[in-house]
GROMACS .gro file of C-alpha atoms in nm:
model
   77
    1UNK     CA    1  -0.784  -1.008  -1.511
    2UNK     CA    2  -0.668  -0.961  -1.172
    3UNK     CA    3  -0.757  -0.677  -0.956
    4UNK     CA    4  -0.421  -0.477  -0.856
    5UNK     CA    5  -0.269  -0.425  -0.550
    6UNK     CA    6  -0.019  -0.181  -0.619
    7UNK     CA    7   0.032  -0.146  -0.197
    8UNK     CA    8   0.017  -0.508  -0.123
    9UNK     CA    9   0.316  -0.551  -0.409
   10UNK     CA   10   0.531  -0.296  -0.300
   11UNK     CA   11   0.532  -0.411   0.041
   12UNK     CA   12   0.574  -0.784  -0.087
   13UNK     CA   13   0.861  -0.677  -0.265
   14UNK     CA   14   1.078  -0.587   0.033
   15UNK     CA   15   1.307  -0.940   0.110
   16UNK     CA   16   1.202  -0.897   0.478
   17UNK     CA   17   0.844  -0.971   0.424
   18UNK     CA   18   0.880  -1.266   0.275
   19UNK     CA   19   0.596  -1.407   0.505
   20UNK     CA   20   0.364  -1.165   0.337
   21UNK     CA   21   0.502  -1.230  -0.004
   22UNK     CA   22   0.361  -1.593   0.060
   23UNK     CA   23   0.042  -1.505   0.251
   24UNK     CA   24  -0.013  -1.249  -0.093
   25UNK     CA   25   0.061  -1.543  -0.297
   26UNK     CA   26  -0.187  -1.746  -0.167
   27UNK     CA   27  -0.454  -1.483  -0.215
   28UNK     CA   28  -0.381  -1.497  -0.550
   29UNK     CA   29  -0.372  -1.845  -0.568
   30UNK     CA   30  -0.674  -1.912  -0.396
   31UNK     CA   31  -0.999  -2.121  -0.539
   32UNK     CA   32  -1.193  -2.126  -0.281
   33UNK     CA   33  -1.394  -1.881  -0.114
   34UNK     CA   34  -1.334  -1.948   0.230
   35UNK     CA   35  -0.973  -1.980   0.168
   36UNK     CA   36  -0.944  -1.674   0.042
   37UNK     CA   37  -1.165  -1.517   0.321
   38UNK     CA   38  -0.920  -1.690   0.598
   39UNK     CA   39  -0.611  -1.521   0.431
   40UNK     CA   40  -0.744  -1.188   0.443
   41UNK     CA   41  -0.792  -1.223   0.821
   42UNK     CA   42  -0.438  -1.351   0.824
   43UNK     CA   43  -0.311  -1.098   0.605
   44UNK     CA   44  -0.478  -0.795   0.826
   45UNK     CA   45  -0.332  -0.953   1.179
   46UNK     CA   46   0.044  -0.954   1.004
   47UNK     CA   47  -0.072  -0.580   0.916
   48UNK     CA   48  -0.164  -0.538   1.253
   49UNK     CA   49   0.122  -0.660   1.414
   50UNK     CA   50   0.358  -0.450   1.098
   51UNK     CA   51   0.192  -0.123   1.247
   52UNK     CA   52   0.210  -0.208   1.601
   53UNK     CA   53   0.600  -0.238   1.533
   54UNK     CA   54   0.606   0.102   1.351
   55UNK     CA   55   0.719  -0.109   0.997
   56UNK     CA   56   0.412   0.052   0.824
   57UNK     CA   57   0.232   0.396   0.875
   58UNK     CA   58  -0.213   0.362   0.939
   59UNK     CA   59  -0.237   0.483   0.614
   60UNK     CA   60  -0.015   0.243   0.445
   61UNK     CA   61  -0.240  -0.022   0.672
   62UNK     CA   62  -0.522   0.098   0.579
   63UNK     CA   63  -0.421   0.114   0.190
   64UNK     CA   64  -0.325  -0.287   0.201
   65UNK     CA   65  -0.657  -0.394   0.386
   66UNK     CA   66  -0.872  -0.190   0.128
   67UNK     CA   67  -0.685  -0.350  -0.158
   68UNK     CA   68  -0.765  -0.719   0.028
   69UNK     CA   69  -1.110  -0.668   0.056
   70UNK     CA   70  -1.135  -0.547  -0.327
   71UNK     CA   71  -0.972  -0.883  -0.398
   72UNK     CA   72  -1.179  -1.068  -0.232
   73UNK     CA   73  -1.587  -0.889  -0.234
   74UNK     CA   74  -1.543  -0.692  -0.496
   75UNK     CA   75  -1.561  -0.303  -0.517
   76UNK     CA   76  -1.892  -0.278  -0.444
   77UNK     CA   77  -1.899  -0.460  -0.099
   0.00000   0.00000   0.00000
């Protein structure tokens, strides 16, 4: 079963973020741990640089990075 990311989806589902859609996708699709691991940093600097532009609020940020490193570590990490 796959952890949900109910923020990461919501945000992928807006037609103008299609580069996150794909990042997102890859997540998912990834095998490897240090694949995923790179697209998490990837996926927090296109956060980054959707906050800096005032496209996403800190908490909405915030929300999508937490939901990342579940993905990825687990709850627990």
């Amino acid at each position: 079963m796959s952890t949900p990311m109910p923020a990461c989806e919501a945000l992928a589902a807006d037609p103008a973020r299609y580069i996150f859609k794909q990042l997102l996708t890859d997540l998912k699709e990834a095998d490897l741990y240090e694949e995923k691991s790179r697209l998490v940093t990837r996926i927090g600097g296109y956060l980054g640089a959707l906050l800096e532009c005032d496209v996403i609020t800190v908490e909405q940020s915030q929300a999508m990075r937490s939901e990342t490193h579940v993905f990825v570590w687990g709850p627990e990490a």
